[in-house]
XYZ file of C-alpha atoms in Angstrom:
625
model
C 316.491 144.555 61.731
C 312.765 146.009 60.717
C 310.823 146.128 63.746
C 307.222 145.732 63.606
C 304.377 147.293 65.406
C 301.028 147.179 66.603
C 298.754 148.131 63.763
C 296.704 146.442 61.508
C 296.316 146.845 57.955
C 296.422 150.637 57.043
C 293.963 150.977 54.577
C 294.534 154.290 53.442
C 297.987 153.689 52.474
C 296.531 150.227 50.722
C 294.194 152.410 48.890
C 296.950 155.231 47.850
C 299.480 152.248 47.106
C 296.632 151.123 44.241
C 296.211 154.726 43.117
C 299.764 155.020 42.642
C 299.616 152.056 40.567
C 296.780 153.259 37.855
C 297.939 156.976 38.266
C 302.000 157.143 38.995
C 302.048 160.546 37.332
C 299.828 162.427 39.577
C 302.108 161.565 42.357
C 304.787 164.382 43.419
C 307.115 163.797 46.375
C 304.843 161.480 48.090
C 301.681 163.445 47.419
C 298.823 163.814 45.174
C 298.412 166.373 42.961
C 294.849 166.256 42.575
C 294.949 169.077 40.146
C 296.521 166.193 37.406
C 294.530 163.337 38.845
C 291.092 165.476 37.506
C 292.604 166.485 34.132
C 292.990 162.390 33.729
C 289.434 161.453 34.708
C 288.085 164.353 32.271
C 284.714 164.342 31.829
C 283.918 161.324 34.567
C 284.283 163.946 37.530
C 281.893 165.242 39.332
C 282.024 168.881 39.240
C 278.976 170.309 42.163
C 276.308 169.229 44.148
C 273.588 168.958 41.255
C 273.964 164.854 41.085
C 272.283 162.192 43.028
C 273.720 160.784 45.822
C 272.867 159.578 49.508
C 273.496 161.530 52.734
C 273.426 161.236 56.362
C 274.495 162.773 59.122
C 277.747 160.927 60.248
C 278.310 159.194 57.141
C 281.835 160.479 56.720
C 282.646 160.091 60.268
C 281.504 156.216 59.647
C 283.474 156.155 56.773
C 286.792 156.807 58.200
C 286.125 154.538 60.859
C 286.485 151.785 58.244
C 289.858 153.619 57.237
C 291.409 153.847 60.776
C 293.977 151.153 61.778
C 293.180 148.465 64.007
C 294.922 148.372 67.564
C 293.947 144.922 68.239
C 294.876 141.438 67.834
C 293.059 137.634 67.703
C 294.011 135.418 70.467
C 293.699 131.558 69.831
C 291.201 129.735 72.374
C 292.154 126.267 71.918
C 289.978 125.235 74.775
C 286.529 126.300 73.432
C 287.530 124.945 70.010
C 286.808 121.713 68.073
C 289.642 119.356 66.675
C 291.950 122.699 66.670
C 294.992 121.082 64.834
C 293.083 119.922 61.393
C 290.145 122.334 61.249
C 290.036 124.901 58.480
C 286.541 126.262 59.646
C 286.895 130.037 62.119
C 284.772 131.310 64.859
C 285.923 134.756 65.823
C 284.267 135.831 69.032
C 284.245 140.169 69.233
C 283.024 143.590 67.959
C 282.828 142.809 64.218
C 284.157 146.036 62.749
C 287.371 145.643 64.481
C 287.615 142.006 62.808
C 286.657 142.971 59.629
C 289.628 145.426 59.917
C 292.544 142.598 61.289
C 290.932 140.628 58.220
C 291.782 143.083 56.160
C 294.772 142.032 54.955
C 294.912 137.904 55.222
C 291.711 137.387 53.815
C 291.984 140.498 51.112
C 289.564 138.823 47.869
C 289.746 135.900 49.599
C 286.178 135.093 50.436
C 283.557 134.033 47.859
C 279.969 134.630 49.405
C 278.931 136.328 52.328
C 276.195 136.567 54.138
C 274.256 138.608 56.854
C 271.509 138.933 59.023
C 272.466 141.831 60.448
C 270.396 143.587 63.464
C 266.658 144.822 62.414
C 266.134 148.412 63.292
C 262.811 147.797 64.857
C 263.310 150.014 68.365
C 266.238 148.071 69.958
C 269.770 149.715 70.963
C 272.870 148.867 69.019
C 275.396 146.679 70.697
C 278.108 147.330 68.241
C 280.719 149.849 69.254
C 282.726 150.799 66.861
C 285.909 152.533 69.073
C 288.039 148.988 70.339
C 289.758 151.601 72.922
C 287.013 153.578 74.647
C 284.750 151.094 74.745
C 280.568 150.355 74.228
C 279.908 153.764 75.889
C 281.679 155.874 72.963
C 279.171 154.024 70.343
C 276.333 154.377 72.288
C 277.457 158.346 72.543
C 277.929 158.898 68.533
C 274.556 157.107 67.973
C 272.403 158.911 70.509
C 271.681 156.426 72.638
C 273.470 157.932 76.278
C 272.454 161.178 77.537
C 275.362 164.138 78.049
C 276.054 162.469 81.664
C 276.276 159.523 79.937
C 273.140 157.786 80.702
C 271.319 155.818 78.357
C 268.255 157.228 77.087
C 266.045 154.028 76.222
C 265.855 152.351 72.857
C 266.267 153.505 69.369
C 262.915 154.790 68.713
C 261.617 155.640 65.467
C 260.261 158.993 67.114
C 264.023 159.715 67.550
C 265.617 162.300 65.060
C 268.513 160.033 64.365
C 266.948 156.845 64.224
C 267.861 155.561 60.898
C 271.123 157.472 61.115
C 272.016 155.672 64.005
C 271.552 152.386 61.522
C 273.366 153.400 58.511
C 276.648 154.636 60.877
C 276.253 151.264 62.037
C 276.251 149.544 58.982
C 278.283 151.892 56.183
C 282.189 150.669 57.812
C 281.313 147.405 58.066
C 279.738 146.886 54.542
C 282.916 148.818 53.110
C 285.490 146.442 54.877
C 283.735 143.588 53.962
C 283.852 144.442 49.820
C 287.380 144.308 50.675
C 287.301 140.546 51.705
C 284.727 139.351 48.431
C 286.605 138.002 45.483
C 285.999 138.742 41.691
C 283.757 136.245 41.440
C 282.078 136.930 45.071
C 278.302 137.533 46.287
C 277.002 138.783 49.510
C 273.572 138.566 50.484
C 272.030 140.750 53.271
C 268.423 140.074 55.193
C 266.834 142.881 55.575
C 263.196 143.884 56.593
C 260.979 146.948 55.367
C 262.556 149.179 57.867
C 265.450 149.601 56.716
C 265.322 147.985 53.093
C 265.693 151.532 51.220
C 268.457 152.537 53.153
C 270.172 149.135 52.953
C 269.781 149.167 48.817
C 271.181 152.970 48.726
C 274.318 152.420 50.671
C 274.949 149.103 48.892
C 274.281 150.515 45.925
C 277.533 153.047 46.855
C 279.465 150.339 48.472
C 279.106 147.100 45.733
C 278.227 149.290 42.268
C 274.389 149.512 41.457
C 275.852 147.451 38.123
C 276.519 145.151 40.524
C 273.192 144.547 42.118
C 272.103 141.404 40.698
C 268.662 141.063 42.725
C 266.069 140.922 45.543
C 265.196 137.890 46.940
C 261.430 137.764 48.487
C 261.709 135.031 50.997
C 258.032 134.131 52.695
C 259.599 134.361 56.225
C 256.224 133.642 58.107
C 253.046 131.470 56.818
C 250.732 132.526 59.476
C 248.515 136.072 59.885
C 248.876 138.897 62.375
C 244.976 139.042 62.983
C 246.441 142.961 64.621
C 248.011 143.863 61.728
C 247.033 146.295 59.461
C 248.506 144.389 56.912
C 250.210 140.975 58.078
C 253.847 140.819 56.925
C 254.959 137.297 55.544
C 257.886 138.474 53.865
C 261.757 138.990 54.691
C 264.267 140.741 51.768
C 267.499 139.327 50.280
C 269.675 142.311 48.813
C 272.055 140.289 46.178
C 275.209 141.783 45.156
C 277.972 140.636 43.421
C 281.622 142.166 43.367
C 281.743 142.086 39.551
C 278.508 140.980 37.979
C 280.116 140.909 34.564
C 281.703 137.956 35.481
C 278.379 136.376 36.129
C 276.804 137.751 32.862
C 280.011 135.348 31.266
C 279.297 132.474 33.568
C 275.741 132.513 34.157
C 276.054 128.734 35.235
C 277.901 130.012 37.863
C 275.162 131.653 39.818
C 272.527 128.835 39.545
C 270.701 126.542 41.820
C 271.010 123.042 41.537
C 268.464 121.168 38.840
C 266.055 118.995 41.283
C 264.399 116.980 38.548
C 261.056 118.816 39.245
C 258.843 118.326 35.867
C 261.596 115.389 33.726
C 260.379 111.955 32.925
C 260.739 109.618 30.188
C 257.686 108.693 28.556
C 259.315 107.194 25.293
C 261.838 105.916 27.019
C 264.806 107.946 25.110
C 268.156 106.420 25.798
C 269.619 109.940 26.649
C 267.159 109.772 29.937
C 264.700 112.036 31.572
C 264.019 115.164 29.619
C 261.490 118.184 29.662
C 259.617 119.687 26.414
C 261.225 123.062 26.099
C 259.559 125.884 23.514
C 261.259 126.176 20.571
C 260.089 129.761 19.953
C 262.375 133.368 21.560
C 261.159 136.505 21.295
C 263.137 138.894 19.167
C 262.809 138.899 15.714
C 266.190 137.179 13.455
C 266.223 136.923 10.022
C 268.621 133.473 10.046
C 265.844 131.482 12.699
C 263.085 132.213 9.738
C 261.624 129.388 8.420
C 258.685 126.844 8.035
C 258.350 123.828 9.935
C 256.411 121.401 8.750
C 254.885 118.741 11.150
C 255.696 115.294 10.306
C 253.037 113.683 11.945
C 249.804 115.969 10.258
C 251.531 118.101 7.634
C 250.766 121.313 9.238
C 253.260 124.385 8.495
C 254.436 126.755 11.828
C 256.064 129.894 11.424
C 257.150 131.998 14.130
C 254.541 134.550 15.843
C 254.856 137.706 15.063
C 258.337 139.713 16.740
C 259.565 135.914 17.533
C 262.117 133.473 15.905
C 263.257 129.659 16.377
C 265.503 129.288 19.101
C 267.890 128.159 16.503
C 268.672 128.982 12.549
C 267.466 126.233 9.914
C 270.956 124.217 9.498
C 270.406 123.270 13.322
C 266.962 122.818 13.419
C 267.852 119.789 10.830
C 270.158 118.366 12.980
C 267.749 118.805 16.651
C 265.451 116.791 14.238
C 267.729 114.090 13.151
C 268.738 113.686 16.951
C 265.345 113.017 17.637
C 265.218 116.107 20.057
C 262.087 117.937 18.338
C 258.975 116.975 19.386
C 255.280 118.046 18.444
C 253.887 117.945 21.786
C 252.997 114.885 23.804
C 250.462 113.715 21.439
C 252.488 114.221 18.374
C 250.022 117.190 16.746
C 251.374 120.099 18.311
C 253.867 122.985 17.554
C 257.782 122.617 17.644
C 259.350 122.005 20.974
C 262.880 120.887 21.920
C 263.715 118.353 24.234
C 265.972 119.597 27.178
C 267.494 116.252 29.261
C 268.113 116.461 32.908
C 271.755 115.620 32.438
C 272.293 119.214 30.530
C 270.091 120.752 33.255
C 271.895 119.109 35.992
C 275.071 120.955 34.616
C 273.808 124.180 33.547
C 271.893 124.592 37.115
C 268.373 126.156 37.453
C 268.299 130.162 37.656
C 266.602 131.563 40.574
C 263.522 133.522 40.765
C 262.825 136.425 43.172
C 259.860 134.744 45.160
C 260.792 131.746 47.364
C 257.755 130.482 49.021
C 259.126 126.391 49.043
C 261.309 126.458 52.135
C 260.995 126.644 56.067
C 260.073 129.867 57.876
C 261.255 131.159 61.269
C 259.082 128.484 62.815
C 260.711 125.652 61.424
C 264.530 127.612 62.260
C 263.148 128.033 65.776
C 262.042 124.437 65.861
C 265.312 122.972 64.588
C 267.313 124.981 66.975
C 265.230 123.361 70.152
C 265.898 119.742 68.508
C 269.584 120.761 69.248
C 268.956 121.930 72.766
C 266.739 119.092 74.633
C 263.439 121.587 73.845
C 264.902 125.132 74.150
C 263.872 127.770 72.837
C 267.285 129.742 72.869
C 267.352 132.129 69.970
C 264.597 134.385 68.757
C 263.243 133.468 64.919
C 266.410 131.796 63.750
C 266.605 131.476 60.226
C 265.530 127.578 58.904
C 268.693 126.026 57.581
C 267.171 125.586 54.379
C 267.126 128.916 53.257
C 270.912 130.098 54.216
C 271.984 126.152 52.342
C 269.967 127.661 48.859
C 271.690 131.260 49.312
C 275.427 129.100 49.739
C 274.482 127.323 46.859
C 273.897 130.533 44.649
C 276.854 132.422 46.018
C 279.343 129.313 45.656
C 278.857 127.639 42.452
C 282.353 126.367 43.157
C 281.762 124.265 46.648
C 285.081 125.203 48.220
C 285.384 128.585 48.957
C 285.074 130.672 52.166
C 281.503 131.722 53.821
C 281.900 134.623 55.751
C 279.035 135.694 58.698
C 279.724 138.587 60.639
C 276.540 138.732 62.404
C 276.330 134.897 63.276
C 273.499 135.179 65.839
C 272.527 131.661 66.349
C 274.925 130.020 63.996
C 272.175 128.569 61.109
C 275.445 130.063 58.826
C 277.302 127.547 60.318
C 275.111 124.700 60.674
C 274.016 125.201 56.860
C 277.968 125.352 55.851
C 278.485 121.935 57.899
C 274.685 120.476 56.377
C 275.886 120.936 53.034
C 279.106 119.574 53.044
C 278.087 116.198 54.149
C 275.100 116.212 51.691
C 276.654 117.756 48.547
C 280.037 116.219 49.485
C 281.074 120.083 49.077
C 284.672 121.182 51.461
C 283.292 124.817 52.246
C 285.419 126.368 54.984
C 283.396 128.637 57.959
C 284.593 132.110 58.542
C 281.716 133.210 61.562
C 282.117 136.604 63.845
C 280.182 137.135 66.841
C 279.415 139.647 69.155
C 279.928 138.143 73.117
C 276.450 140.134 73.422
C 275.190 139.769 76.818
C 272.077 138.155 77.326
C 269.173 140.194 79.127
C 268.486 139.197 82.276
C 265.456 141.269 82.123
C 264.252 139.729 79.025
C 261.439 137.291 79.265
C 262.328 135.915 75.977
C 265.456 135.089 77.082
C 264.401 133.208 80.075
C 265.042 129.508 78.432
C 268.783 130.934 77.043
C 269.612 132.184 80.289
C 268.711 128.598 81.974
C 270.245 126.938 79.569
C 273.535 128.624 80.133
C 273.343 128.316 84.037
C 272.733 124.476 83.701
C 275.839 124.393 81.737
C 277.926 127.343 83.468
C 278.780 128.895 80.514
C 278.488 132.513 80.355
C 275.778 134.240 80.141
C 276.642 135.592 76.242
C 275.017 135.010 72.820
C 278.608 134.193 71.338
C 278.472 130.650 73.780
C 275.105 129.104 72.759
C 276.685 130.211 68.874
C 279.301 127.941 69.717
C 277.957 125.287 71.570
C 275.052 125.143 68.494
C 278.143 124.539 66.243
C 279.247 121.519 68.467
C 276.002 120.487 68.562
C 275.214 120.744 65.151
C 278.607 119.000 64.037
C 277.443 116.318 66.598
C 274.254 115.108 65.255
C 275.764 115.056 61.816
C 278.136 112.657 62.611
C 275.883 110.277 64.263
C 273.687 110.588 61.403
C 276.606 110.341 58.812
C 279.080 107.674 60.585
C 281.364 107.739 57.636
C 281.623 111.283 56.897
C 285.236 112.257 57.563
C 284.557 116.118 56.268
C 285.716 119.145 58.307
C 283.266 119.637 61.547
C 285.676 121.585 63.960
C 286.195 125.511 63.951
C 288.960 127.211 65.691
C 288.065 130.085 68.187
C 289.999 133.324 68.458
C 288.624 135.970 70.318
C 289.592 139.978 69.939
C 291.884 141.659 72.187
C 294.029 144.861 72.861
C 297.767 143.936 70.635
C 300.327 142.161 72.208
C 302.489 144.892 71.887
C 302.957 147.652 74.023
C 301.521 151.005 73.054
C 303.434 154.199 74.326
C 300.784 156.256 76.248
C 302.917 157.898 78.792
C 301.439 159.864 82.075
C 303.820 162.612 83.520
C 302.147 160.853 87.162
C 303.786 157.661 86.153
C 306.361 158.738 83.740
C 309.672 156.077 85.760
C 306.936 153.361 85.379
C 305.975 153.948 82.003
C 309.717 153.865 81.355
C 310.161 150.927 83.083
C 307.339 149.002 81.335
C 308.768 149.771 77.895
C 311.854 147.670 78.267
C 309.366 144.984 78.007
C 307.449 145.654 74.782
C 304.931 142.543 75.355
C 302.625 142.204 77.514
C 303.280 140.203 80.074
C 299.919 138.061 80.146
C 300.469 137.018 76.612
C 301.673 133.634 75.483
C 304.063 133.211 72.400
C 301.254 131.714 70.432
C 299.115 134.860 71.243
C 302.055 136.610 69.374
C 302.232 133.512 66.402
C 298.792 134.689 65.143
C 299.261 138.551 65.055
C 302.272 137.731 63.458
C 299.950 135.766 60.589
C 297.428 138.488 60.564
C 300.458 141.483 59.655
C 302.220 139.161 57.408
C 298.791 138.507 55.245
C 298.680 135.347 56.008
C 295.685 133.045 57.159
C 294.666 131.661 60.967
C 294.339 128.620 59.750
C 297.423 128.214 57.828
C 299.685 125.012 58.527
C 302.474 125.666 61.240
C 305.047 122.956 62.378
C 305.986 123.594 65.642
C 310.222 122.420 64.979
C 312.824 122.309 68.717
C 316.298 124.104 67.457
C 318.864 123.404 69.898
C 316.290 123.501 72.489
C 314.044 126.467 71.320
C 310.724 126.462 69.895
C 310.572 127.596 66.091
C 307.917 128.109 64.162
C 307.356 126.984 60.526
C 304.749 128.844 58.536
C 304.058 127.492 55.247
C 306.498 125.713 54.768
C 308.826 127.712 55.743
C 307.715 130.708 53.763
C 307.595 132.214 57.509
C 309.949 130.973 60.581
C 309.103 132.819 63.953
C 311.381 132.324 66.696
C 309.830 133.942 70.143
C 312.076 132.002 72.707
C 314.664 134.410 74.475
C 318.520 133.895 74.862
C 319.136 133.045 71.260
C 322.880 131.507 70.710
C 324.388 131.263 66.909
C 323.697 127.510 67.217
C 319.906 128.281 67.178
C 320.874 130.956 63.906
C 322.727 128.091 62.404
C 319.777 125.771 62.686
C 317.553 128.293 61.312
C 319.807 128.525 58.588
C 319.962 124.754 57.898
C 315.843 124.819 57.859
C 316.032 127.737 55.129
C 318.222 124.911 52.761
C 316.160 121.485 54.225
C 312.750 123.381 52.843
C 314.245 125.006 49.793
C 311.021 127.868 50.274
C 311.341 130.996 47.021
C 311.678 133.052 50.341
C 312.249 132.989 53.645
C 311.083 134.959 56.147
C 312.250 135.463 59.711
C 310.628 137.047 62.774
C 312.484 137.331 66.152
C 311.140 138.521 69.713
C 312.697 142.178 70.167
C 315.931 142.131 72.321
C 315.727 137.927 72.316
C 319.478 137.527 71.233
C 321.807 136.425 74.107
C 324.044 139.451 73.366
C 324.321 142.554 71.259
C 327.743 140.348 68.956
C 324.739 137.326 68.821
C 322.288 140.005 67.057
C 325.052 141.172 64.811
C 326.439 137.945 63.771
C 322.927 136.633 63.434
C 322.234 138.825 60.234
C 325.092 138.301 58.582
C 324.751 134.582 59.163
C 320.926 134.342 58.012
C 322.212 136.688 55.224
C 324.630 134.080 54.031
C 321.871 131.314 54.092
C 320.017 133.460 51.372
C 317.549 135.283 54.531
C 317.185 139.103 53.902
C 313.924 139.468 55.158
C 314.549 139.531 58.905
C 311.972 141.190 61.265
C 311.686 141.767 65.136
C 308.507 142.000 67.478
């Protein structure tokens, strides 16, 4: 019986198992010979130094942090959660690196758009540690921010040596584990401001493909003026990336804003409806789109200008005019124009431009935020809902798939996710991650957040108000929208150390230690605790449907329908095998896997017969935890 431990997703040996796949000759008794693998690539390999490319000080060390196992787990609140047993929508409460890593492997080119607002580097220290095991103090350390004695040493100023170093270590792991999670057809879109933009566009650039950069969005964050400003800045930027952007340049409908009817009417009433005088003219110069057109209406001749053509050749042009879709401008005198109804536009979408001055600003987020919370003020600049509901709508042209946040902040990811839904009638399922970030005490801005959470004796953590703004949020929509039976729960899990046991013997307490390992769980863990690390190690979802089945008196899991059974119970009897057994031919799954709790069998002849039984049900796969 396999026994299975407490790691996450190895990465590297992911990465070397898809080498091995395009390259099975380079590999030699388990290893690489990289002498073969650069004959192959030929003239694509990069020979010395003389090339461009981006550098920082720690940038490998960052890079293998996004490589390094995870050593923790997600542990199910079902207490801070909403409608827990039919929700699809996730709020993961800890240090996002280490989530991105458990993620790894259930939600592998699983998610179609992401998006961030991750933290500004304008001065303020970095709460993100990136070592789960020593703790905030080892980040703080590797970024500069403590002292040798390990006292911190102020902010991040910009007069420090490493201060956007300290940034891009920050950001480099978490942007590489997160390509990981974007399908073929995904997009992620990052907020940015000018601090940091440059760096943010090289290291994307590296991470996503600079063929893959598909645009910057200017969003006019701010309509009023910084009379101390040198020069006031209105403006936030939007780095746009897709995994593959050839499979946009295919589907260009697929990355388009919906049509809002902004400029269609009907002024001869034409049965087809509303429609929009397009030119008929393209630039680029075609010998088939060549040809007079003679106006019907005065006899005049057009020809295309000079370097231009008809948008279509002379066989179609015949049949545009028989349809009644050609037009000479409003009055009937004018050039050649083509009539473009709003029930094509509606379906082809409307592309985006690169300035968005039409929606809310961090006034209106902040204000929609305090119409949640009786008047507070309990986030800093929020962004307006709005403007994350028009990025959704670019990045998920299909109105199903997975948003991922891992910097939720206040939640407007959320909220947007749950706006849209009801509006668009759209079944988007939340995937949020959140820091439990303490709130500053000392902070004067945060005096209305820290109130708020002392009237309601919540703790005093950024992570709560995201939650309760969720609740809120979901709330208000369903007063609003009585009928609306959409999704408006998320499940919590928060990070923790694995269930398992790690050996990390001391000589000092070497009896105890072995003591201790008898038991490989830990003792204040519950069997569902266990369920979900199971799921996250087997690939497979959190919010994946589990029937909770009594065998013989023991709880058994069904995952899937039955792709997965877990059994965690102890004293395990053949009747309970048997039963399993039965559930393996009731479900008919391809394949059936089965997980026990280590040492759970009622005796050592109850483990052996066990396997032989399962075996003769058709179960091979057969695990312990």
């Amino acid at each position: 019986m396999e026994k299975l431990d407490g790691e996450g997703m190895n990465i590297v040996e992911h990465n070397i198992g898809k080498l091995k796949e395009l390259f099975p000759e380079v590999f030699s008794e388990g290893k690489i010979n990289f002498e073969q693998l650069k004959e192959l690539l030929g003239e694509y390999l990069v020979e010395d130094e003389d090339h461009y490319n981006f550098k920082w000080y720690g940038k490998r060390k960052a890079g293998r942090l996004a490589q390094t196992p995870s050593l923790g787990t997600l542990r199910p609140c079902k207490e801070e959660s909403v409608y827990w047993d039919t929700t699809q929508n996730l709020f993961i409460e800890g240090e996002n690196l280490e989530v991105l890593k458990l993620l790894q492997k259930s939600y592998h080119r699983q998610v179609k758009m992401i998006y961030i607002d991750p933290p500004y580097n304008t001065g303020n220290d970095f709460v993100y540690k990136d070592n789960f095991k020593d703790g905030i103090n080892h980040y703080l350390e590797m970024t500069g921010q403590l002292d040798s004695k390990g006292k911190k040493m102020g902010t991040n100023s910009s007069t420090a040596g490493r201060y956007h170093t300290n940034w891009l270590n920050m950001m480099y792991p978490r942007l590489k584990l997160a390509r990981n999670l974007l399908r073929d057809d995904g997009v992620i879109i990052i907020s940015i401001d000018d601090n940091e933009s440059e760096n943010l566009k090289k290291i994307s650039d590296e991470i996503f493909g600079e063929d893959n950069f598909i645009g910057c969005v200017m969003w006019n964050s701010t309509k009023s003026v910084t009379n101390t400003a040198i020069i006031s800045v209105g403006h936030t930027y939007n780095l746009v990336y897709a995994r593959r952007r050839d499979y946009f340049k295919v589907n260009r409908h697929h990355f388009r804003l919906p049509e809002d009817g902004d400029g269609f009417s009907n002024p001869d009433n034409d049965p087809k409806g509303p429609w929009k005088a397009d030119p008929f003219q393209v630039g680029g110069w075609r010998p088939n789109q060549q040809y007079e057109i003679i106006n019907p209406n005065n006899g005049k001749v057009y020809f295309p200008n000079d370097g231009c053509s008809w948008k279509n050749d002379h066989s179609r042009f015949k049949e545009l005019m028989e349809e009644g879709r050609i037009i000479f401008g409003l009055t009937g005198d004018g050039g050649p124009q083509r009539k473009r109804y709003l029930s094509e536009a509606e379906n082809r979408g409307k592309v985006s431009k690169t300035w968005w001055d039409d929606l809310g600003t961090t006034t209106s987020g902040t204000q929609s935020v305090k119409d949640l919370f009786e008047g507070k003020s309990v986030f800093s600049n929020p962004k307006p809902i709005d403007l994350i509901s028009r990025f959704i709508e670019l990045g998920d042209h299909t109105n199903k798939g997975i948003v991922l946040d891992f910097f939720s902040g206040s939640s407007t990811t959320g909220h947007s996710v749950y706006q849209l839904n009801v509006n668009k009638g759209a079944i988007r399922k939340l995937l949020l991650v959140q820091l439990p970030e303490n709130i500053d005490e000392n902070d004067q801005d945060n005096l209305q957040a820290i109130e708020f959470c002392k009237q309601k004796k919540i703790p005093l953590k950024i992570s709560e108000i995201s939650k309760e703004r969720l609740r809120r949020a979901a709330k208000k929509i369903q007063l609003e929208n009585p009928d609306y039976k959409g999704d408006l729960g998320f499940k919590v899990f928060k990070l923790d150390s694995s269930n398992i046991k790690r050996w990390e013997a001391d000589f000092n307490t070497l009896e105890q230690d072995l003591l201790n390992a008898i038991e490989n769980i830990k003792q204040d863990r519950t069997n569902e605790d266990i369920l979900f690390e199971l799921l996250l190690k087997q690939g497979l979802k959190l919010t994946v449907q589990i029937e909770t089945l009594t065998i013989k008196g023991k709880t058994v899991y069904s995952i899937g329908l039955g792709a997965l059974v877990v059994c965690l119970e102890e004293d395990i009897s053949m009747d309970v095998v048997n039963g399993i057994g039965a559930l393996k031919e009731e479900l008919e799954p391809e394949i059936m896997r089965v997980v026990f709790k280590d040492d759970c069998f009622r005796d050592d002849v109850v483990k052996t017969n066990a396997l032989q039984t399962l075996k003769r049900y058709g179960i091979d796969d057969i695990k312990s935890f």
